[in-house]
Coordinates of C-alpha atoms (C1' of nucleotides) in Angstrom, one line a residue:
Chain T
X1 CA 59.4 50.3 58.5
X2 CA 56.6 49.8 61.3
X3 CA 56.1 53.5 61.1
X4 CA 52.5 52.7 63.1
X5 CA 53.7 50.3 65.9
X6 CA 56.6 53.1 66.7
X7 CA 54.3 56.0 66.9
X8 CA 51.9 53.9 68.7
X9 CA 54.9 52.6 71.3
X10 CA 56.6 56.2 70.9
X11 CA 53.7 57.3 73.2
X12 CA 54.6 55.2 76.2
X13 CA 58.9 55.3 76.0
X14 CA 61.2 57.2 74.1
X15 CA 63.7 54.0 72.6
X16 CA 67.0 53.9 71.7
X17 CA 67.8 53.1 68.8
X18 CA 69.6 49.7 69.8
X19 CA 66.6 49.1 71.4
X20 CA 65.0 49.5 68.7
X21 CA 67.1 46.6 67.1
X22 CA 66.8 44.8 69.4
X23 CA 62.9 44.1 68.5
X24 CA 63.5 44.1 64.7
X25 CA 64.7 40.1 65.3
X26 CA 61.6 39.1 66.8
X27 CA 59.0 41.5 64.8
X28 CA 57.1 39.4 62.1
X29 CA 54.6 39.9 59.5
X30 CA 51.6 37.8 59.5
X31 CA 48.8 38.0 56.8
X32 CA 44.9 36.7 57.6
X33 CA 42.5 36.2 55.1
X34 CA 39.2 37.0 56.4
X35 CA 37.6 34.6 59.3
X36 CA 41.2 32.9 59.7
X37 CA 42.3 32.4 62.9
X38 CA 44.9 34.3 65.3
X39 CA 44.7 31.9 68.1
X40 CA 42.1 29.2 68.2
X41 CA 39.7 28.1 71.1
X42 CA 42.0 25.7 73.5
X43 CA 45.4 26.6 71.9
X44 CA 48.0 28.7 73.8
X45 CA 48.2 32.6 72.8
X46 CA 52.2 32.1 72.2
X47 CA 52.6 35.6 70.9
X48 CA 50.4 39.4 70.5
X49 CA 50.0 41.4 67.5
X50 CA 49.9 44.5 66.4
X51 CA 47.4 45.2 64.1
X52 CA 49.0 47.1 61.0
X53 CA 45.9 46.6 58.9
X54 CA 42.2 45.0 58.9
X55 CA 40.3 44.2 62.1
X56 CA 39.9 41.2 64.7
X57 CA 37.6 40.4 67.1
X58 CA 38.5 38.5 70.1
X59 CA 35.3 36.6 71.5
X60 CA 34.6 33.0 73.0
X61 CA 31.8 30.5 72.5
X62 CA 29.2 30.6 75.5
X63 CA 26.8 28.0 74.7
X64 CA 26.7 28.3 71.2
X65 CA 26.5 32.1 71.1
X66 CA 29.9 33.9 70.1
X67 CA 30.6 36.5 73.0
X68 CA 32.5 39.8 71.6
X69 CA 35.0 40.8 74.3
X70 CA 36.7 43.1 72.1
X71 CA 36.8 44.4 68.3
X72 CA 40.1 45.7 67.9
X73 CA 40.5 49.1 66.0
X74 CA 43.9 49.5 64.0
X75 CA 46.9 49.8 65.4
X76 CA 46.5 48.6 68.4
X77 CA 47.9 45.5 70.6
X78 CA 45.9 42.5 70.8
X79 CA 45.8 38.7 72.1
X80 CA 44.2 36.3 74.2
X81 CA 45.6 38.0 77.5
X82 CA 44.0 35.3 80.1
X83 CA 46.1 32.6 78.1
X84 CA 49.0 34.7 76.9
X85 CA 50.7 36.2 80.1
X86 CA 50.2 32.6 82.0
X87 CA 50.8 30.5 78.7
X88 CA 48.1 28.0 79.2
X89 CA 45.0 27.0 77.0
X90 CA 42.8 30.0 75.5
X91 CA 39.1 30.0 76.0
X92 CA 39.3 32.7 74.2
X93 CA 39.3 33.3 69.8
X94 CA 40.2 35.8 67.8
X95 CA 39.5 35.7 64.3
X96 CA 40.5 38.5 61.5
X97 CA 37.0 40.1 60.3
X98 CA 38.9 41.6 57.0
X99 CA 41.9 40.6 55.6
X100 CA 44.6 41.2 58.0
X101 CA 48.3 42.6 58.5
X102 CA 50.2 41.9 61.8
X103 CA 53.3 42.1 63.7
X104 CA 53.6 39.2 65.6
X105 CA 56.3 38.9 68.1
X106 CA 56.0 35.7 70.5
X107 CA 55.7 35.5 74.2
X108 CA 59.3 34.5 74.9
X109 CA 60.9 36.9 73.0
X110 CA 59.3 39.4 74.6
X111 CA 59.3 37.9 78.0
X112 CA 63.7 37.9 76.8
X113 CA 63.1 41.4 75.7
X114 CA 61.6 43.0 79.2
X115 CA 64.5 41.0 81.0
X116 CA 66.8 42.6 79.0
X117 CA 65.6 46.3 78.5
X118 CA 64.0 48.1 81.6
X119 CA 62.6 50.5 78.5
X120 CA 60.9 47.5 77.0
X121 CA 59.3 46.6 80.0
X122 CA 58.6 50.3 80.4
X123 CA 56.6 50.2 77.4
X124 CA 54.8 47.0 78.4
X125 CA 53.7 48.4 81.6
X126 CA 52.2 51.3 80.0
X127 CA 51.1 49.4 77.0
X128 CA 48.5 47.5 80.0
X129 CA 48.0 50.7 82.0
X130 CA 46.3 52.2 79.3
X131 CA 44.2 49.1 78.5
X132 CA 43.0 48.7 81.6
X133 CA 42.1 52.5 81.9
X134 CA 40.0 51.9 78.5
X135 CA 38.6 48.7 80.0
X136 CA 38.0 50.7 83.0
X137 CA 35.9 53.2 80.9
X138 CA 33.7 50.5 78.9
X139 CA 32.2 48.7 82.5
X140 CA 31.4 52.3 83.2
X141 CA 29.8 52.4 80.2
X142 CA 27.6 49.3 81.1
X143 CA 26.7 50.6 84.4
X144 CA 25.7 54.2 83.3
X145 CA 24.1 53.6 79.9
X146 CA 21.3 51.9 78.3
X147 CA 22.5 50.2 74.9
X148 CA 21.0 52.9 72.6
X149 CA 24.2 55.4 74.0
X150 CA 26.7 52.4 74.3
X151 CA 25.9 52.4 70.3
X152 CA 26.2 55.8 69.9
X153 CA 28.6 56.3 71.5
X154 CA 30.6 53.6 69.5
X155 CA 29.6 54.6 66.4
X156 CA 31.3 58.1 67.4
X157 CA 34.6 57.0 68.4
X158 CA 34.9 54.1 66.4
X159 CA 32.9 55.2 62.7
X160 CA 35.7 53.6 61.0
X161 CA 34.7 50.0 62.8
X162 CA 31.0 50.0 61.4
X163 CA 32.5 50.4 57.7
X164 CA 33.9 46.7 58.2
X165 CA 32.6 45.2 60.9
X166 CA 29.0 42.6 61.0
X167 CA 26.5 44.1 63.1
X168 CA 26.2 40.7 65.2
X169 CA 29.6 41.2 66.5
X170 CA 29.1 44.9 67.4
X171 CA 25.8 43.9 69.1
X172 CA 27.7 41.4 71.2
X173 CA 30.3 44.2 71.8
X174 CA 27.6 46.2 73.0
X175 CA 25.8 43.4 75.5
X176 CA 22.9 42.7 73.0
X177 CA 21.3 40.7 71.1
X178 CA 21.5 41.4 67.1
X179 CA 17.9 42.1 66.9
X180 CA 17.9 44.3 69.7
X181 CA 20.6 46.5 67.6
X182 CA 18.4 46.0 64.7
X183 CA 15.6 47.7 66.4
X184 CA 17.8 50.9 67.9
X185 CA 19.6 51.4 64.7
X186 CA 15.6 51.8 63.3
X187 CA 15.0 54.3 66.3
X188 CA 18.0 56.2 66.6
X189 CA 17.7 58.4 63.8
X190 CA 21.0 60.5 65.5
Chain X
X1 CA 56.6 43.6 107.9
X2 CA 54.5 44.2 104.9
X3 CA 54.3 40.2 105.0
X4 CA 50.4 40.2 102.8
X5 CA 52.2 43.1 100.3
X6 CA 55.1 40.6 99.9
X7 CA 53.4 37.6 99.7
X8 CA 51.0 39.6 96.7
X9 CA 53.9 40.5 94.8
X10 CA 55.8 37.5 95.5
X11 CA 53.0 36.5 92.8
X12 CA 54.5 38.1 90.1
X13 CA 58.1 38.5 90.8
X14 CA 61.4 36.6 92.6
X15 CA 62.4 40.3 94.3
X16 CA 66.1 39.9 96.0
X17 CA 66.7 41.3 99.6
X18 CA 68.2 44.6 98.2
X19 CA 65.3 45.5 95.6
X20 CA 62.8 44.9 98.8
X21 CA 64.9 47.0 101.3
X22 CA 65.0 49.8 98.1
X23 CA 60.9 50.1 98.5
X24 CA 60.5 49.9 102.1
X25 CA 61.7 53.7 102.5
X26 CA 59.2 54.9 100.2
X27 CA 55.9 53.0 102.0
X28 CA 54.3 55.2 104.0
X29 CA 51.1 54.0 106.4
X30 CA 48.0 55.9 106.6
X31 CA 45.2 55.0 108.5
X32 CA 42.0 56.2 107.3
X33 CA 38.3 56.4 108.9
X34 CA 35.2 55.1 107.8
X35 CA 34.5 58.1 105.0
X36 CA 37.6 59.2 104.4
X37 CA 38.8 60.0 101.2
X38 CA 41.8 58.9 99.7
X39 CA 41.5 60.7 96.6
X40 CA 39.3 63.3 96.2
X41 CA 37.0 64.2 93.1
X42 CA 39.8 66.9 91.1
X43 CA 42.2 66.0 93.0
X44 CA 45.4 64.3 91.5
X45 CA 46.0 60.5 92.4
X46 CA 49.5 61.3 93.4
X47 CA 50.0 57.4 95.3
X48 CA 48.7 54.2 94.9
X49 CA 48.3 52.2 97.9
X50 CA 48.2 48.4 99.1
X51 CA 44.6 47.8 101.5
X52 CA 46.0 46.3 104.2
X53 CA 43.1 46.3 106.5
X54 CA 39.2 47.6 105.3
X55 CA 37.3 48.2 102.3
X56 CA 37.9 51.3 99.9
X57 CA 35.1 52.0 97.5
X58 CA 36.3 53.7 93.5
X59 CA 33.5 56.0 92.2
X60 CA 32.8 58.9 90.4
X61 CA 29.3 61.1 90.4
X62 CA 27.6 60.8 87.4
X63 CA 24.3 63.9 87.9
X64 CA 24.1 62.9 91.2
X65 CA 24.2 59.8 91.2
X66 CA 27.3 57.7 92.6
X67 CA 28.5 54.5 90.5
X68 CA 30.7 52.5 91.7
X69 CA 33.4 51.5 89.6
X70 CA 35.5 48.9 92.0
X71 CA 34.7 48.2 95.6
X72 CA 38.1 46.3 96.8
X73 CA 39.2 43.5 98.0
X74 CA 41.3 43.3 101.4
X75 CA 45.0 43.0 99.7
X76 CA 45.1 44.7 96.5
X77 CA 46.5 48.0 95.1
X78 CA 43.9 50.3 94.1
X79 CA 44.2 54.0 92.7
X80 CA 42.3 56.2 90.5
X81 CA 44.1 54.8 87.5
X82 CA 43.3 57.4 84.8
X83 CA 44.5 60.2 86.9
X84 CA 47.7 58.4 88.5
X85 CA 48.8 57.4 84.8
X86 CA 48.1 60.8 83.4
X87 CA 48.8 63.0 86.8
X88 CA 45.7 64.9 85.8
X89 CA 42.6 66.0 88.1
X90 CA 40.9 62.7 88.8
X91 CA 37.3 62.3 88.1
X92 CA 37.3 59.0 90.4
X93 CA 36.5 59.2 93.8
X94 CA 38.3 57.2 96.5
X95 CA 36.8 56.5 99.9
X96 CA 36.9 53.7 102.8
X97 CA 34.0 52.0 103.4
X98 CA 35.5 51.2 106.5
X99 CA 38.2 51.9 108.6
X100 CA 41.1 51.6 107.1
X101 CA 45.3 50.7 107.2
X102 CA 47.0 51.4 103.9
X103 CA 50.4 51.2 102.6
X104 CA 51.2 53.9 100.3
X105 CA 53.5 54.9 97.7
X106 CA 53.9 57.9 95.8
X107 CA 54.0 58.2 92.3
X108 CA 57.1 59.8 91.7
X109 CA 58.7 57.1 93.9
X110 CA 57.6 54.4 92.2
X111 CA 58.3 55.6 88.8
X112 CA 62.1 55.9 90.3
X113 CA 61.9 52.3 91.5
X114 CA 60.9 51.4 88.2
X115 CA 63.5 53.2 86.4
X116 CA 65.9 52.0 88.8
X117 CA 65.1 48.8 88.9
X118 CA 63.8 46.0 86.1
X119 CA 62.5 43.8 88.7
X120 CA 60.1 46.7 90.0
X121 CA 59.1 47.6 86.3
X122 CA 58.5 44.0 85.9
X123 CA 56.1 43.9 88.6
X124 CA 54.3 46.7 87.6
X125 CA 52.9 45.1 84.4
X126 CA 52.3 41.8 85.6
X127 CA 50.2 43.9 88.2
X128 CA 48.5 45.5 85.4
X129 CA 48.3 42.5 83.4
X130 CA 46.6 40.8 86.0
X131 CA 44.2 44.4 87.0
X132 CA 43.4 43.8 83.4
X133 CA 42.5 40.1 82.8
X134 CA 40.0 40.8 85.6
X135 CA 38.5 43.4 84.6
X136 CA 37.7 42.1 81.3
X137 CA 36.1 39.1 83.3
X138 CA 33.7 41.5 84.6
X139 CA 32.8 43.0 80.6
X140 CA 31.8 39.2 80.0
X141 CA 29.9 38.8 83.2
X142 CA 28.0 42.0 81.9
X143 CA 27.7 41.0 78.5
X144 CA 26.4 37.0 79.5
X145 CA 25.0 37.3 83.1
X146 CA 21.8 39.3 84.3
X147 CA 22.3 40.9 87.4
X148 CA 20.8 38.1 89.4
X149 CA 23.8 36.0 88.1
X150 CA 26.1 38.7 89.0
X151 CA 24.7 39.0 92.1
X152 CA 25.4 35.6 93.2
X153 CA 28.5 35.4 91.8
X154 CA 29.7 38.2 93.8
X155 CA 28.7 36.9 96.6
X156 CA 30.4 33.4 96.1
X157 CA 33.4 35.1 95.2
X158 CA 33.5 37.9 98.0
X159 CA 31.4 36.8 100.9
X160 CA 33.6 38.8 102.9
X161 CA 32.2 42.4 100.9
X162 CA 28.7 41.3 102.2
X163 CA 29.3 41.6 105.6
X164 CA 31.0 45.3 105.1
X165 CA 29.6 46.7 102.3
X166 CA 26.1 49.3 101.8
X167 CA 24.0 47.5 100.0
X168 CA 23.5 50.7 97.7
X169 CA 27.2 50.3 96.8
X170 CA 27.0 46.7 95.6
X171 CA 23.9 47.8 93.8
X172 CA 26.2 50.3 91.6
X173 CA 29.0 47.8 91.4
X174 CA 26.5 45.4 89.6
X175 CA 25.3 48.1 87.5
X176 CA 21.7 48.5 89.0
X177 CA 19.2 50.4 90.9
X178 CA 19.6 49.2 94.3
X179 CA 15.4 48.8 94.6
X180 CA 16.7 46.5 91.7
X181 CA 18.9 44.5 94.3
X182 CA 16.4 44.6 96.7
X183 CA 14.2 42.4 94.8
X184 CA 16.9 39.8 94.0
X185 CA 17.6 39.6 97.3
X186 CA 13.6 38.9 97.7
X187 CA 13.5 36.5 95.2
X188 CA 17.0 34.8 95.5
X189 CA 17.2 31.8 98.5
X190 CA 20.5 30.7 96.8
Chain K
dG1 C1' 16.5 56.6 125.3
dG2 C1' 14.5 59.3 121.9
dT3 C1' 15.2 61.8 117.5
dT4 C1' 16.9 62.5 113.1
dT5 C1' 19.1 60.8 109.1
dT6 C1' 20.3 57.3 106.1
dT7 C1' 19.6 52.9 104.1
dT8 C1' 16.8 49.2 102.6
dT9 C1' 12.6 47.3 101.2
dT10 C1' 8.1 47.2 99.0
dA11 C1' 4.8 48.4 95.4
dA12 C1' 2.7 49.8 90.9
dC13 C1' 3.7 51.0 86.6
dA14 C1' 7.0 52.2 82.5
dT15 C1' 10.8 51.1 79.7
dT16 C1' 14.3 48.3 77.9
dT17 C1' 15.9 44.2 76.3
dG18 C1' 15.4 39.2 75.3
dG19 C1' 13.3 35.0 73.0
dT20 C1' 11.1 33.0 69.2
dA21 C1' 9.9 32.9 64.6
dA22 C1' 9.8 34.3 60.1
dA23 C1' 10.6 37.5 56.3
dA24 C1' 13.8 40.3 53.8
dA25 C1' 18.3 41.5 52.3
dA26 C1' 22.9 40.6 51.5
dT27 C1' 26.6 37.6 50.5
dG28 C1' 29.0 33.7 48.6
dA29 C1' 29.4 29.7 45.6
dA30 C1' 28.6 27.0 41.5
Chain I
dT1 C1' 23.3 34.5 36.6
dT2 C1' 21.0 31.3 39.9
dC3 C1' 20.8 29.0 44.1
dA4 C1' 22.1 28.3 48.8
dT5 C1' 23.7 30.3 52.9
dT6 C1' 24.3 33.9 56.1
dT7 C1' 23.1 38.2 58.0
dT8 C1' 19.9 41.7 59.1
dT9 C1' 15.4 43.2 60.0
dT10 C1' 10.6 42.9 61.6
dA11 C1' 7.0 41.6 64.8
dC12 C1' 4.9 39.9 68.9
dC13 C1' 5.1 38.6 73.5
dA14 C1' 7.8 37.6 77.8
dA15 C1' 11.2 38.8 81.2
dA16 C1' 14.3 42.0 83.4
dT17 C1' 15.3 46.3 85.1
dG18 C1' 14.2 51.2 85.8
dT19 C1' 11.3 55.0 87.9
dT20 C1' 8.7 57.1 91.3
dA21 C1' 6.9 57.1 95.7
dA22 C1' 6.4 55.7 100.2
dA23 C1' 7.0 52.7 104.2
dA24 C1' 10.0 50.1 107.1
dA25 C1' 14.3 49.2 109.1
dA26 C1' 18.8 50.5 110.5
dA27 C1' 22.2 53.6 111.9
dA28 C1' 23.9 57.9 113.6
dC29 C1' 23.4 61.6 116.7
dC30 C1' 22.4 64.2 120.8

DNA sequence: GGTTTTTTTTAACATTTGGTAAAAAATGAA
DNA sequence: TTCATTTTTTACCAAATGTTAAAAAAAACC
């Protein structure tokens, strides 16, 4: 059982196995039907996910337009951070793309959890180091590349992504507008 | 001592006198001038430090070119994150804009305070937490804004930069050409 | 102070991307 | 299936930004 979510956390903190246990309590599976919603615009993000199976994007409305912050690719940790770690209303969505699987485990419990277990903090500090180091990584993208190698580039790590995923919200993703990711994928010919 | 370190992490956590009297042996000052490095290009980020006084700039040289990944504020930690995590050659450059006071702390010290200490683990990832809502502010701003918008809201935000800062490094931080700047500048009576 | 070097600005032109509108294709619902 | 809706593509023109080159300004050096 959550063979995914303890490889993926096995990379950060080697567990005991009462600590261990001491998540099982607060681990629950969530399913989302396509275009459901994880957390919706002005709610509070009261708990992250880990995404056992099917995608979500997390985006906000910006005049109309839907703004793609992130798509997430499986197995991963996602929520609306700004309105998770300081518990007050998201301006941020995220809505499953596919049908979904997730571990939900809610903000207090784990708040409980790193009080508790140096190990589980551990893990939660790492968990946000290597975020930010990937974050880090897609503004150099921004800076260094002109949308045609933001695309391929994605479409090299993440190949998996394009398989499910509407082309309008991997042209947000990328900074552009879906035409203008209509007229590279005519051009780039890779 | 250390009162603007303690009154940033008093942010994030409630330390007692002992858990601040276990850090104080591992800060080290370090004074650097105008040019200095702090880490070099291959070098491992072995510390992180606190910018006590001055402006440190985080870059990496991309064929020839320098971009500039983080120019910081007076009062935060900054480190070349992928190669602190990892302990690997860094890629990211370090340097001070100006002169310089930093608090350091090594690595392997702080990974002992963490250990030791749940409190220091705990502010660790809210640190990171926090590194990490921000940065994802600045994917939006580059996914919504042009650069003129950028530009200004940089310099509502850190008037401060503007008075220390090469232009050229500003430029990079927004993600374009500084002849690119120049012309905003030209154009844009805020 | 004068000289060299670096930084910033200006200009003309090229390229990339956006905006608008509409057609085509794909998807979903009855 | 058929119809309605949504998504993707195409086209044309506008706006933003890059590229190259050079001049002007500022800073560093002796």
């Amino acid at each position: 059982m959550y063979e995914d979510l303890k490889q993926f956390i096995g990379k950060f903190a080697n567990l005991s196995l009462e600590e261990w246990k001491a998540v099982e309590p607060f681990i629950e599976t969530r399913l989302l039907k396509k275009n459901d919603y994880f957390v919706r615009e002005g709610e509070i993000a009261r708990y992250i996910c880990f995404t056992q199976k099917g995608y979500l994007r997390v985006f906000y409305n910006h005049d109309g337009d839907d703004i793609t912050r992130d798509i997430s690719p499986l197995h991963t940790f996602v929520t609306a951070l700004p309105s998770y770690v300081s518990q007050t209303p998201s301006y941020e969505i995220i809505q499953a793309i596919t049908d979904t699987e997730l571990f939900v485990i809610y903000h207090d419990n784990l708040e409980y959890l790193y009080d508790r277990y140096n190990n589980w903090q551990r893990v939660g500090r790492r968990v946000m180091e290597e975020m930010f180091v990937q974050t880090q990584r897609r503004i150099y993208a921004f800076i260094t590349q002109p949308a045609e190698d933001r695309y391929k580039a994605m479409m090299k790590e993440f190949p998996d992504i394009f398989q499910h995923v509407p082309l309008q919200y991997i042209a947000s993703y990328l900074g552009i507008t879906s035409q203008s990711l209509s007229r590279l994928r005519r051009t780039v010919k890779f």
